[in-house]
Amino acid sequence: AGDGDCGHTHARAARAIQEWVRARPPPAAPAQLLSALADLLLEKMGGSSGVLYGLFLTAAARPLLNRSDLPTWADAMDAGIEAMQRYGGAAPGDRTMLDSLCAAAQALHALRSPGAELLPALAAAVQSAEAAAEATRHMEAGAGRASYISSAQLLQPDPGAVAAAAVLRAVLEGLQS
């Protein structure tokens, strides 16, 4: 869908992150880590995805400047999504990566509850994101490059939504290991 570059841009981002981690230890502070990742993706990823991830990570870093408890991570997710919506112009239901990210954010709101645990909340968020990505298969594209293509030709789930869910799964699996 769109111009077909989603896989290439995500692969370029993955390689850039791997090289970055091999070259130096990533910042330990969450806000600095997200800001550094934003800069890296803006520089190396390319495409509209690189810009959107950069916006997301830059905004998500702000709530984490002074705190990094579990409720603040939910706030960071919401801040990142709000920035993507404001600057990217898409909304949930438009058949974009926001469908996955917003579904995940809803599940991550559980982090605001007393006694919340990270891994179960993140696992629920990943499941929600993956289900939302699959649901894009039946949506009309209201934003992004896929919106320029006839809906009759959009037979697969939105690549950006699938990629965002895959990124969240990778984070979960990294934290579990």
Short mmCIF file of N, CA and C in Angstrom, two decimals, residues 64-177:
data_model
loop_
_atom_site.label_atom_id
_atom_site.label_comp_id
_atom_site.label_asym_id
_atom_site.label_seq_id
_atom_site.Cartn_x
_atom_site.Cartn_y
_atom_site.Cartn_z
N LEU A 64 8.88 11.91 30.47
CA LEU A 64 9.87 11.09 31.15
C LEU A 64 11.09 11.87 31.63
N LEU A 65 11.09 13.18 31.45
CA LEU A 65 12.25 13.98 31.87
C LEU A 65 12.48 13.92 33.38
N ASN A 66 11.41 13.95 34.16
CA ASN A 66 11.56 14.01 35.61
C ASN A 66 11.10 12.76 36.33
N ARG A 67 10.35 11.91 35.63
CA ARG A 67 9.84 10.69 36.25
C ARG A 67 9.87 9.58 35.21
N SER A 68 9.97 8.35 35.68
CA SER A 68 9.88 7.22 34.74
C SER A 68 9.12 6.06 35.37
N ASP A 69 8.17 6.38 36.26
CA ASP A 69 7.35 5.33 36.84
C ASP A 69 6.36 4.82 35.79
N LEU A 70 5.64 3.76 36.09
CA LEU A 70 4.76 3.14 35.10
C LEU A 70 3.67 4.08 34.58
N PRO A 71 2.98 4.84 35.45
CA PRO A 71 1.98 5.76 34.89
C PRO A 71 2.57 6.78 33.92
N THR A 72 3.80 7.19 34.15
CA THR A 72 4.43 8.17 33.26
C THR A 72 4.72 7.56 31.89
N TRP A 73 4.98 6.25 31.84
CA TRP A 73 5.16 5.60 30.54
C TRP A 73 3.85 5.62 29.75
N ALA A 74 2.72 5.45 30.44
CA ALA A 74 1.42 5.57 29.75
C ALA A 74 1.24 7.00 29.24
N ASP A 75 1.65 7.98 30.06
CA ASP A 75 1.58 9.38 29.63
C ASP A 75 2.48 9.63 28.41
N ALA A 76 3.65 9.00 28.41
CA ALA A 76 4.59 9.16 27.29
C ALA A 76 3.98 8.61 26.00
N MET A 77 3.34 7.47 26.09
CA MET A 77 2.68 6.89 24.91
C MET A 77 1.61 7.85 24.39
N ASP A 78 0.80 8.37 25.29
CA ASP A 78 -0.25 9.31 24.87
C ASP A 78 0.34 10.57 24.25
N ALA A 79 1.43 11.08 24.83
CA ALA A 79 2.06 12.29 24.29
C ALA A 79 2.61 12.03 22.88
N GLY A 80 3.21 10.87 22.66
CA GLY A 80 3.73 10.54 21.35
C GLY A 80 2.63 10.44 20.31
N ILE A 81 1.54 9.81 20.69
CA ILE A 81 0.41 9.67 19.76
C ILE A 81 -0.19 11.04 19.44
N GLU A 82 -0.33 11.86 20.45
CA GLU A 82 -0.90 13.20 20.24
C GLU A 82 -0.05 13.99 19.25
N ALA A 83 1.26 13.90 19.37
CA ALA A 83 2.15 14.60 18.44
C ALA A 83 2.00 14.06 17.03
N MET A 84 1.91 12.75 16.90
CA MET A 84 1.73 12.16 15.56
C MET A 84 0.43 12.63 14.93
N GLN A 85 -0.62 12.67 15.73
CA GLN A 85 -1.91 13.11 15.20
C GLN A 85 -1.88 14.58 14.82
N ARG A 86 -1.28 15.40 15.67
CA ARG A 86 -1.24 16.84 15.41
C ARG A 86 -0.45 17.16 14.15
N TYR A 87 0.71 16.56 14.01
CA TYR A 87 1.57 16.91 12.87
C TYR A 87 1.32 16.05 11.64
N GLY A 88 0.86 14.81 11.84
CA GLY A 88 0.65 13.92 10.70
C GLY A 88 -0.74 14.01 10.10
N GLY A 89 -1.70 14.49 10.89
CA GLY A 89 -3.05 14.68 10.38
C GLY A 89 -3.92 13.44 10.34
N ALA A 90 -3.42 12.30 10.78
CA ALA A 90 -4.23 11.08 10.78
C ALA A 90 -4.89 10.89 12.13
N ALA A 91 -5.86 10.00 12.17
CA ALA A 91 -6.58 9.66 13.39
C ALA A 91 -6.83 8.15 13.39
N PRO A 92 -7.14 7.58 14.54
CA PRO A 92 -7.51 6.17 14.54
C PRO A 92 -8.67 5.93 13.58
N GLY A 93 -8.59 4.83 12.85
CA GLY A 93 -9.60 4.53 11.85
C GLY A 93 -9.22 4.96 10.45
N ASP A 94 -8.09 5.67 10.32
CA ASP A 94 -7.63 6.12 9.00
C ASP A 94 -6.75 5.09 8.29
N ARG A 95 -6.55 3.93 8.89
CA ARG A 95 -5.73 2.87 8.30
C ARG A 95 -4.26 3.27 8.25
N THR A 96 -3.73 3.59 9.43
CA THR A 96 -2.33 3.98 9.55
C THR A 96 -1.73 3.31 10.79
N MET A 97 -0.47 3.60 11.05
CA MET A 97 0.19 3.07 12.25
C MET A 97 -0.51 3.54 13.52
N LEU A 98 -1.25 4.65 13.44
CA LEU A 98 -1.97 5.13 14.62
C LEU A 98 -3.01 4.13 15.10
N ASP A 99 -3.56 3.33 14.20
CA ASP A 99 -4.53 2.33 14.64
C ASP A 99 -3.89 1.37 15.64
N SER A 100 -2.70 0.91 15.34
CA SER A 100 -1.99 0.01 16.26
C SER A 100 -1.56 0.74 17.52
N LEU A 101 -0.99 1.91 17.35
CA LEU A 101 -0.46 2.64 18.50
C LEU A 101 -1.57 3.07 19.47
N CYS A 102 -2.71 3.49 18.95
CA CYS A 102 -3.81 3.91 19.82
C CYS A 102 -4.40 2.72 20.56
N ALA A 103 -4.49 1.57 19.90
CA ALA A 103 -4.97 0.37 20.58
C ALA A 103 -4.01 -0.02 21.70
N ALA A 104 -2.72 0.06 21.42
CA ALA A 104 -1.72 -0.25 22.45
C ALA A 104 -1.81 0.73 23.61
N ALA A 105 -1.99 2.01 23.29
CA ALA A 105 -2.07 3.03 24.33
C ALA A 105 -3.25 2.77 25.27
N GLN A 106 -4.37 2.36 24.70
CA GLN A 106 -5.53 2.05 25.55
C GLN A 106 -5.19 0.95 26.54
N ALA A 107 -4.50 -0.08 26.09
CA ALA A 107 -4.10 -1.16 26.99
C ALA A 107 -3.07 -0.68 28.01
N LEU A 108 -2.19 0.22 27.59
CA LEU A 108 -1.17 0.73 28.51
C LEU A 108 -1.73 1.66 29.57
N HIS A 109 -2.95 2.12 29.41
CA HIS A 109 -3.57 2.93 30.46
C HIS A 109 -3.69 2.14 31.76
N ALA A 110 -3.63 0.80 31.67
CA ALA A 110 -3.62 -0.04 32.87
C ALA A 110 -2.42 0.27 33.75
N LEU A 111 -1.36 0.83 33.18
CA LEU A 111 -0.17 1.19 33.97
C LEU A 111 -0.47 2.27 35.00
N ARG A 112 -1.59 2.95 34.83
CA ARG A 112 -1.96 4.00 35.78
C ARG A 112 -2.68 3.45 37.01
N SER A 113 -3.00 2.18 37.00
CA SER A 113 -3.71 1.55 38.12
C SER A 113 -2.72 1.15 39.21
N PRO A 114 -3.14 1.28 40.47
CA PRO A 114 -2.26 0.83 41.57
C PRO A 114 -1.94 -0.66 41.41
N GLY A 115 -0.71 -1.00 41.64
CA GLY A 115 -0.27 -2.39 41.55
C GLY A 115 -0.06 -2.89 40.13
N ALA A 116 -0.08 -1.98 39.16
CA ALA A 116 0.12 -2.39 37.76
C ALA A 116 1.50 -3.00 37.59
N GLU A 117 1.58 -3.94 36.67
CA GLU A 117 2.86 -4.57 36.34
C GLU A 117 3.15 -4.34 34.86
N LEU A 118 4.40 -4.02 34.56
CA LEU A 118 4.80 -3.64 33.21
C LEU A 118 4.57 -4.74 32.18
N LEU A 119 5.14 -5.92 32.40
CA LEU A 119 5.11 -6.94 31.35
C LEU A 119 3.70 -7.40 31.00
N PRO A 120 2.82 -7.66 31.96
CA PRO A 120 1.45 -8.02 31.56
C PRO A 120 0.73 -6.89 30.80
N ALA A 121 0.94 -5.65 31.23
CA ALA A 121 0.31 -4.52 30.53
C ALA A 121 0.87 -4.38 29.12
N LEU A 122 2.18 -4.54 28.99
CA LEU A 122 2.79 -4.44 27.66
C LEU A 122 2.36 -5.60 26.77
N ALA A 123 2.23 -6.80 27.33
CA ALA A 123 1.76 -7.94 26.55
C ALA A 123 0.34 -7.69 26.04
N ALA A 124 -0.52 -7.13 26.89
CA ALA A 124 -1.88 -6.80 26.46
C ALA A 124 -1.84 -5.71 25.38
N ALA A 125 -0.93 -4.76 25.52
CA ALA A 125 -0.81 -3.70 24.53
C ALA A 125 -0.37 -4.26 23.18
N VAL A 126 0.55 -5.19 23.19
CA VAL A 126 1.02 -5.82 21.95
C VAL A 126 -0.13 -6.58 21.29
N GLN A 127 -0.87 -7.34 22.07
CA GLN A 127 -2.02 -8.07 21.50
C GLN A 127 -3.03 -7.11 20.90
N SER A 128 -3.30 -6.01 21.59
CA SER A 128 -4.24 -5.01 21.07
C SER A 128 -3.72 -4.38 19.79
N ALA A 129 -2.43 -4.07 19.76
CA ALA A 129 -1.83 -3.46 18.57
C ALA A 129 -1.88 -4.41 17.38
N GLU A 130 -1.59 -5.69 17.62
CA GLU A 130 -1.63 -6.66 16.54
C GLU A 130 -3.05 -6.85 16.01
N ALA A 131 -4.03 -6.89 16.90
CA ALA A 131 -5.42 -7.02 16.46
C ALA A 131 -5.86 -5.78 15.68
N ALA A 132 -5.45 -4.61 16.14
CA ALA A 132 -5.79 -3.37 15.43
C ALA A 132 -5.13 -3.32 14.07
N ALA A 133 -3.90 -3.80 13.98
CA ALA A 133 -3.21 -3.84 12.68
C ALA A 133 -3.98 -4.74 11.72
N GLU A 134 -4.38 -5.90 12.18
CA GLU A 134 -5.14 -6.81 11.32
C GLU A 134 -6.46 -6.19 10.91
N ALA A 135 -7.09 -5.44 11.80
CA ALA A 135 -8.38 -4.81 11.49
C ALA A 135 -8.26 -3.75 10.39
N THR A 136 -7.06 -3.23 10.18
CA THR A 136 -6.89 -2.23 9.11
C THR A 136 -7.13 -2.84 7.74
N ARG A 137 -7.07 -4.15 7.64
CA ARG A 137 -7.29 -4.85 6.36
C ARG A 137 -8.65 -4.43 5.77
N HIS A 138 -9.62 -4.15 6.62
CA HIS A 138 -10.98 -3.87 6.16
C HIS A 138 -11.34 -2.38 6.23
N MET A 139 -10.35 -1.53 6.42
CA MET A 139 -10.60 -0.09 6.54
C MET A 139 -10.33 0.63 5.22
N GLU A 140 -11.03 1.70 5.05
CA GLU A 140 -10.76 2.64 3.96
C GLU A 140 -9.61 3.53 4.45
N ALA A 141 -8.62 3.75 3.61
CA ALA A 141 -7.49 4.60 3.99
C ALA A 141 -7.92 6.06 3.98
N GLY A 142 -7.84 6.70 5.14
CA GLY A 142 -8.23 8.10 5.25
C GLY A 142 -7.05 9.05 5.32
N ALA A 143 -5.86 8.50 5.45
CA ALA A 143 -4.65 9.32 5.54
C ALA A 143 -3.47 8.47 5.09
N GLY A 144 -2.33 9.11 4.96
CA GLY A 144 -1.12 8.39 4.56
C GLY A 144 -1.13 8.10 3.07
N ARG A 145 -0.06 7.46 2.66
CA ARG A 145 0.11 7.21 1.22
C ARG A 145 -0.92 6.23 0.68
N ALA A 146 -1.43 5.34 1.52
CA ALA A 146 -2.43 4.39 1.05
C ALA A 146 -3.72 5.08 0.64
N SER A 147 -3.94 6.30 1.13
CA SER A 147 -5.18 7.01 0.80
C SER A 147 -5.22 7.41 -0.68
N TYR A 148 -4.09 7.31 -1.36
CA TYR A 148 -4.05 7.64 -2.78
C TYR A 148 -4.37 6.44 -3.67
N ILE A 149 -4.61 5.30 -3.05
CA ILE A 149 -4.83 4.06 -3.78
C ILE A 149 -6.28 3.64 -3.62
N SER A 150 -6.85 3.08 -4.65
CA SER A 150 -8.22 2.58 -4.60
C SER A 150 -8.34 1.54 -3.50
N SER A 151 -9.42 1.63 -2.70
CA SER A 151 -9.60 0.68 -1.61
C SER A 151 -9.75 -0.74 -2.13
N ALA A 152 -10.15 -0.91 -3.37
CA ALA A 152 -10.25 -2.25 -3.95
C ALA A 152 -8.89 -2.92 -4.07
N GLN A 153 -7.83 -2.13 -4.10
CA GLN A 153 -6.47 -2.67 -4.21
C GLN A 153 -5.82 -2.88 -2.84
N LEU A 154 -6.43 -2.42 -1.78
CA LEU A 154 -5.86 -2.54 -0.44
C LEU A 154 -6.39 -3.81 0.20
N LEU A 155 -5.70 -4.91 -0.04
CA LEU A 155 -6.17 -6.22 0.40
C LEU A 155 -5.45 -6.73 1.64
N GLN A 156 -4.36 -6.08 2.00
CA GLN A 156 -3.56 -6.50 3.15
C GLN A 156 -3.74 -5.49 4.28
N PRO A 157 -3.40 -5.87 5.51
CA PRO A 157 -3.40 -4.87 6.59
C PRO A 157 -2.43 -3.74 6.27
N ASP A 158 -2.66 -2.59 6.86
CA ASP A 158 -1.77 -1.45 6.63
C ASP A 158 -0.35 -1.79 7.07
N PRO A 159 0.64 -1.61 6.21
CA PRO A 159 2.02 -1.95 6.57
C PRO A 159 2.54 -1.16 7.77
N GLY A 160 2.20 0.11 7.87
CA GLY A 160 2.66 0.90 9.00
C GLY A 160 2.07 0.41 10.31
N ALA A 161 0.80 0.00 10.29
CA ALA A 161 0.17 -0.54 11.49
C ALA A 161 0.80 -1.87 11.89
N VAL A 162 1.08 -2.70 10.90
CA VAL A 162 1.74 -3.98 11.17
C VAL A 162 3.15 -3.73 11.73
N ALA A 163 3.87 -2.79 11.14
CA ALA A 163 5.23 -2.49 11.60
C ALA A 163 5.23 -1.93 13.02
N ALA A 164 4.30 -1.04 13.33
CA ALA A 164 4.23 -0.48 14.69
C ALA A 164 3.95 -1.58 15.70
N ALA A 165 3.06 -2.51 15.37
CA ALA A 165 2.79 -3.64 16.26
C ALA A 165 4.03 -4.51 16.42
N ALA A 166 4.77 -4.70 15.34
CA ALA A 166 6.00 -5.51 15.41
C ALA A 166 7.06 -4.84 16.28
N VAL A 167 7.15 -3.52 16.21
CA VAL A 167 8.10 -2.80 17.06
C VAL A 167 7.73 -3.00 18.53
N LEU A 168 6.44 -2.88 18.84
CA LEU A 168 6.00 -3.09 20.22
C LEU A 168 6.27 -4.52 20.68
N ARG A 169 6.06 -5.49 19.80
CA ARG A 169 6.36 -6.90 20.15
C ARG A 169 7.86 -7.05 20.43
N ALA A 170 8.70 -6.42 19.63
CA ALA A 170 10.15 -6.50 19.84
C ALA A 170 10.55 -5.90 21.18
N VAL A 171 9.91 -4.79 21.56
CA VAL A 171 10.19 -4.19 22.88
C VAL A 171 9.81 -5.17 23.98
N LEU A 172 8.61 -5.76 23.87
CA LEU A 172 8.16 -6.74 24.85
C LEU A 172 9.14 -7.90 24.95
N GLU A 173 9.50 -8.47 23.81
CA GLU A 173 10.41 -9.63 23.81
C GLU A 173 11.78 -9.26 24.37
N GLY A 174 12.25 -8.04 24.07
CA GLY A 174 13.52 -7.59 24.63
C GLY A 174 13.46 -7.47 26.14
N LEU A 175 12.36 -6.96 26.65
CA LEU A 175 12.22 -6.82 28.10
C LEU A 175 12.04 -8.17 28.79
N GLN A 176 11.44 -9.12 28.10
CA GLN A 176 11.23 -10.45 28.67
C GLN A 176 12.53 -11.25 28.74
N SER A 177 13.49 -10.94 27.87
CA SER A 177 14.73 -11.75 27.84
C SER A 177 15.84 -11.18 28.68
#
